[in-house]
Short mmCIF file of C-alpha atoms in Angstrom, two decimals:
data_model
loop_
_atom_site.label_atom_id
_atom_site.label_comp_id
_atom_site.label_asym_id
_atom_site.label_seq_id
_atom_site.Cartn_x
_atom_site.Cartn_y
_atom_site.Cartn_z
CA UNK A 4 0.01 -0.01 0.00
CA UNK A 5 2.94 2.32 0.71
CA UNK A 6 4.21 1.87 -2.85
CA UNK A 7 0.73 2.51 -4.22
CA UNK A 8 0.44 5.74 -2.18
CA UNK A 9 3.87 6.82 -3.44
CA UNK A 10 2.84 6.16 -7.02
CA UNK A 11 -0.37 8.12 -6.62
CA UNK A 12 1.56 11.00 -5.07
CA UNK A 13 3.98 10.94 -8.02
CA UNK A 14 1.03 10.98 -10.43
CA UNK A 15 -0.46 14.00 -8.69
CA UNK A 16 2.84 15.86 -8.82
CA UNK A 17 3.12 15.01 -12.51
CA UNK A 18 -0.30 16.48 -13.13
CA UNK A 19 0.67 19.65 -11.29
CA UNK A 20 3.81 20.02 -13.38
CA UNK A 21 1.84 19.66 -16.56
CA UNK A 22 -0.78 22.10 -15.35
CA UNK A 23 1.97 24.70 -14.84
CA UNK A 24 2.19 24.91 -18.64
CA UNK A 25 -1.60 24.99 -19.18
CA UNK A 26 -3.25 28.35 -19.84
CA UNK A 27 -6.99 29.08 -20.08
CA UNK A 28 -7.73 30.41 -23.53
CA UNK A 29 -10.36 32.82 -22.22
CA UNK A 30 -12.44 33.74 -19.22
CA UNK A 31 -15.38 31.90 -20.73
CA UNK A 32 -13.35 28.66 -20.82
CA UNK A 33 -12.45 29.06 -17.14
CA UNK A 34 -16.08 29.75 -16.10
CA UNK A 35 -17.26 26.80 -18.19
CA UNK A 36 -15.10 24.49 -16.09
CA UNK A 37 -16.64 25.87 -12.91
CA UNK A 38 -20.20 25.71 -14.22
CA UNK A 39 -19.79 22.04 -15.29
CA UNK A 40 -17.96 21.18 -12.05
CA UNK A 41 -21.00 22.09 -9.89
CA UNK A 42 -22.83 19.07 -11.40
CA UNK A 43 -20.06 16.57 -10.65
CA UNK A 44 -19.71 14.28 -7.67
CA UNK A 45 -17.97 15.63 -4.54
CA UNK A 46 -14.88 13.50 -5.18
CA UNK A 47 -14.58 14.75 -8.77
CA UNK A 48 -15.07 18.33 -7.61
CA UNK A 49 -12.34 18.03 -5.06
CA UNK A 50 -9.84 16.57 -7.54
CA UNK A 51 -10.61 19.15 -10.19
CA UNK A 52 -10.39 22.04 -7.72
CA UNK A 53 -7.01 20.74 -6.51
CA UNK A 54 -5.65 20.75 -10.07
CA UNK A 55 -7.30 24.13 -10.67
CA UNK A 56 -5.54 25.63 -7.62
CA UNK A 57 -2.22 24.32 -8.96
CA UNK A 58 -2.92 25.93 -12.33
CA UNK A 59 -3.81 29.24 -10.67
CA UNK A 60 -0.78 29.29 -8.36
CA UNK A 61 1.79 28.03 -10.84
CA UNK A 62 0.61 30.04 -13.88
CA UNK A 63 -0.22 33.70 -13.13
CA UNK A 64 -1.93 34.04 -16.53
CA UNK A 65 -4.65 31.71 -15.31
CA UNK A 66 -5.12 33.82 -12.16
CA UNK A 67 -5.51 36.91 -14.34
CA UNK A 68 -8.07 35.25 -16.63
CA UNK A 69 -10.21 33.88 -13.78
CA UNK A 70 -10.07 37.06 -11.70
CA UNK A 71 -11.10 39.24 -14.64
CA UNK A 72 -14.01 36.91 -15.36
CA UNK A 73 -15.61 37.53 -11.97
CA UNK A 74 -14.21 34.31 -10.57
CA UNK A 75 -14.59 35.51 -6.97
CA UNK A 76 -18.39 36.04 -7.14
CA UNK A 77 -18.84 32.80 -9.07
CA UNK A 78 -16.90 30.80 -6.50
CA UNK A 79 -18.79 32.51 -3.67
CA UNK A 80 -22.05 31.29 -5.20
CA UNK A 81 -20.68 27.78 -5.56
CA UNK A 82 -19.39 27.86 -1.97
CA UNK A 83 -22.95 28.44 -0.71
CA UNK A 84 -24.30 25.44 -2.61
CA UNK A 85 -21.43 22.93 -2.30
CA UNK A 86 -21.47 19.93 0.11
CA UNK A 87 -19.97 20.57 3.59
CA UNK A 88 -17.05 18.25 2.86
CA UNK A 89 -15.93 20.56 0.03
CA UNK A 90 -16.22 23.88 1.89
CA UNK A 91 -12.52 24.03 2.76
CA UNK A 92 -11.46 23.21 -0.80
CA UNK A 93 -13.71 25.90 -2.24
CA UNK A 94 -12.39 28.42 0.29
CA UNK A 95 -8.79 27.62 -0.75
CA UNK A 96 -9.67 27.93 -4.44
CA UNK A 97 -11.42 31.24 -3.78
CA UNK A 98 -8.32 32.49 -1.96
CA UNK A 99 -6.11 31.40 -4.87
CA UNK A 100 -8.06 33.63 -7.23
CA UNK A 101 -8.15 36.51 -4.78
CA UNK A 102 -4.40 36.34 -4.19
CA UNK A 103 -3.82 37.25 -7.81
CA UNK A 104 -6.30 40.12 -7.99
CA UNK A 105 -9.43 41.18 -6.13
CA UNK A 106 -11.51 44.28 -6.83
CA UNK A 107 -12.67 46.75 -4.17
CA UNK A 108 -16.27 45.61 -4.77
CA UNK A 109 -15.25 41.97 -4.20
CA UNK A 110 -13.39 42.89 -1.00
CA UNK A 111 -16.47 44.79 0.21
CA UNK A 112 -18.63 41.74 -0.50
CA UNK A 113 -16.27 39.43 1.43
CA UNK A 114 -16.34 41.76 4.48
CA UNK A 115 -20.14 42.14 4.29
CA UNK A 116 -20.46 38.32 4.37
CA UNK A 117 -17.93 38.09 7.17
CA UNK A 118 -19.56 40.68 9.46
CA UNK A 119 -22.57 39.62 11.62
CA UNK A 120 -25.74 41.66 11.30
CA UNK A 121 -27.25 43.13 14.48
CA UNK A 122 -30.79 42.11 13.51
CA UNK A 123 -29.73 38.50 13.06
CA UNK A 124 -28.05 38.43 16.47
CA UNK A 125 -31.24 39.64 18.19
CA UNK A 126 -33.55 37.10 16.54
CA UNK A 127 -31.41 33.96 16.67
CA UNK A 128 -31.86 31.01 19.05
CA UNK A 129 -29.47 28.29 20.21
CA UNK A 130 -31.05 25.68 17.94
CA UNK A 131 -31.35 27.92 14.90
CA UNK A 132 -29.66 25.87 12.17
CA UNK A 133 -29.78 28.72 9.65
CA UNK A 134 -27.94 30.95 12.09
CA UNK A 135 -25.25 28.36 12.59
CA UNK A 136 -24.84 28.07 8.84
CA UNK A 137 -24.36 31.83 8.67
CA UNK A 138 -21.73 31.65 11.40
CA UNK A 139 -19.90 29.00 9.37
CA UNK A 140 -20.06 31.20 6.26
CA UNK A 141 -18.63 34.17 8.16
CA UNK A 142 -15.71 32.06 9.43
CA UNK A 143 -15.07 30.91 5.86
CA UNK A 144 -15.04 34.48 4.60
CA UNK A 145 -12.65 35.51 7.37
CA UNK A 146 -10.40 32.62 6.29
CA UNK A 147 -10.47 33.78 2.66
CA UNK A 148 -9.68 37.39 3.68
CA UNK A 149 -6.78 36.15 5.80
CA UNK A 150 -5.30 34.02 3.04
CA UNK A 151 -5.59 36.81 0.48
CA UNK A 152 -3.85 39.18 2.87
CA UNK A 153 -0.90 36.82 3.14
CA UNK A 154 0.07 37.38 -0.50
CA UNK A 155 3.82 38.00 -0.73
CA UNK A 156 4.34 38.35 -4.48
CA UNK A 157 5.06 41.85 -5.88
CA UNK A 158 2.19 43.86 -7.40
CA UNK A 159 3.88 43.81 -10.86
CA UNK A 160 6.25 41.27 -12.38
CA UNK A 161 7.31 39.57 -15.63
CA UNK A 162 5.99 36.07 -16.09
CA UNK A 163 7.82 33.49 -18.22
CA UNK A 164 5.91 30.30 -19.01
CA UNK A 165 8.87 28.28 -20.26
CA UNK A 166 7.84 28.46 -23.92
CA UNK A 167 10.75 30.52 -25.32
CA UNK A 168 9.70 33.58 -23.34
CA UNK A 169 12.34 36.17 -22.47
CA UNK A 170 13.15 39.86 -22.23
CA UNK A 171 15.78 41.29 -24.58
CA UNK A 172 17.29 44.72 -24.08
CA UNK A 173 20.34 46.28 -25.84
CA UNK A 174 23.18 47.98 -24.03
CA UNK A 175 25.00 50.61 -26.13
CA UNK A 176 27.96 51.15 -23.77
CA UNK A 177 28.42 47.97 -21.76
CA UNK A 178 30.95 48.32 -18.90
CA UNK A 179 34.30 46.62 -19.30
CA UNK A 180 34.60 43.14 -17.73
CA UNK A 181 37.19 44.37 -15.25
CA UNK A 182 34.60 46.72 -13.72
CA UNK A 183 32.24 43.89 -12.83
CA UNK A 184 28.48 43.60 -12.92
CA UNK A 185 25.67 43.43 -10.37
CA UNK A 186 22.29 41.93 -11.22
CA UNK A 187 19.53 42.40 -8.65
CA UNK A 188 16.10 40.82 -9.09
CA UNK A 189 13.33 38.86 -7.42
CA UNK A 190 12.71 35.44 -8.94
CA UNK A 191 10.17 32.82 -8.10
CA UNK A 192 10.29 29.42 -9.85
CA UNK A 193 7.16 27.29 -9.96
CA UNK A 194 8.65 24.40 -11.88
CA UNK A 195 11.70 23.47 -13.99
CA UNK A 196 11.01 21.96 -17.43
CA UNK A 197 14.52 20.84 -18.38
CA UNK A 198 17.98 19.89 -17.22
CA UNK A 199 19.43 23.33 -17.91
CA UNK A 200 17.27 26.48 -17.71
CA UNK A 201 18.85 29.79 -18.93
CA UNK A 202 18.44 32.67 -16.46
CA UNK A 203 20.62 35.50 -17.82
CA UNK A 204 22.63 35.67 -21.03
CA UNK A 205 25.12 38.17 -22.46
CA UNK A 206 25.34 38.11 -26.23
CA UNK A 207 27.33 39.98 -28.90
CA UNK A 208 25.73 42.13 -31.61
CA UNK A 209 25.73 39.04 -33.85
CA UNK A 210 23.74 37.09 -31.29
CA UNK A 211 26.59 34.83 -30.20
CA UNK A 212 26.37 34.26 -26.42
CA UNK A 213 29.50 35.34 -24.48
CA UNK A 214 28.36 34.39 -21.00
CA UNK A 215 25.29 32.70 -19.53
CA UNK A 216 23.86 32.01 -16.08
CA UNK A 217 21.61 28.97 -15.95
CA UNK A 218 19.94 26.63 -13.51
CA UNK A 219 21.58 23.20 -13.74
CA UNK A 220 20.12 19.95 -12.47
CA UNK A 221 22.01 18.34 -9.60
CA UNK A 222 21.55 14.87 -8.14
CA UNK A 223 19.74 11.92 -9.63
CA UNK A 224 17.23 11.94 -12.45
CA UNK A 225 13.91 13.32 -11.23
CA UNK A 226 15.59 15.48 -8.61
CA UNK A 227 14.05 18.97 -8.67
CA UNK A 228 17.05 20.66 -7.02
CA UNK A 229 19.04 23.11 -9.13
CA UNK A 230 22.23 25.15 -8.76
CA UNK A 231 23.06 28.41 -10.53
CA UNK A 232 25.91 27.78 -12.96
CA UNK A 233 27.96 29.93 -15.38
#
């Protein structure tokens, strides 16, 4: 059973790596997945949402597409109707969308759902099941707000999806090698798609590379560790 669990874990990680290269073609395509998902079994919903979260977190383009297509209000509606066993998964998916981008109106809606209403507090009883459901919803909204607030990525960045994407800029008067160079940047790697991944390259006017920094695989095959090489 241990070997079977290890194989299943490896399969899940393989799916996540492939999803890192998957991009929604449009907002309609993303919303279609969610609309069809609501009719599936709880187990299927959980598995699809797990893969969807990986696609959102590993590929910022997907986060942009879903957030611009009112993904937060759509997921809020699905959260209200989903089985209890899926509440946590939907909350995490909702937070994944909100971490990329959330509008002031969506933030206001989250806080309105998270704040108790005075009229409800006066009329509720200890055995009021509807009131308990509202309490659970408020806790879920507070959880979403907390996870969105934990975002640590910068507000603007370049995203490279591994498909021959790069930034090229010319330097008219490049400093002499004896002066030295300093490169300062913030980099976040979601996945490596090869043994050697170029990071920074100096090239001549003819395009011939003179120096290159790249991430090189270390260790055995399948090892995800990399070192920065020249």
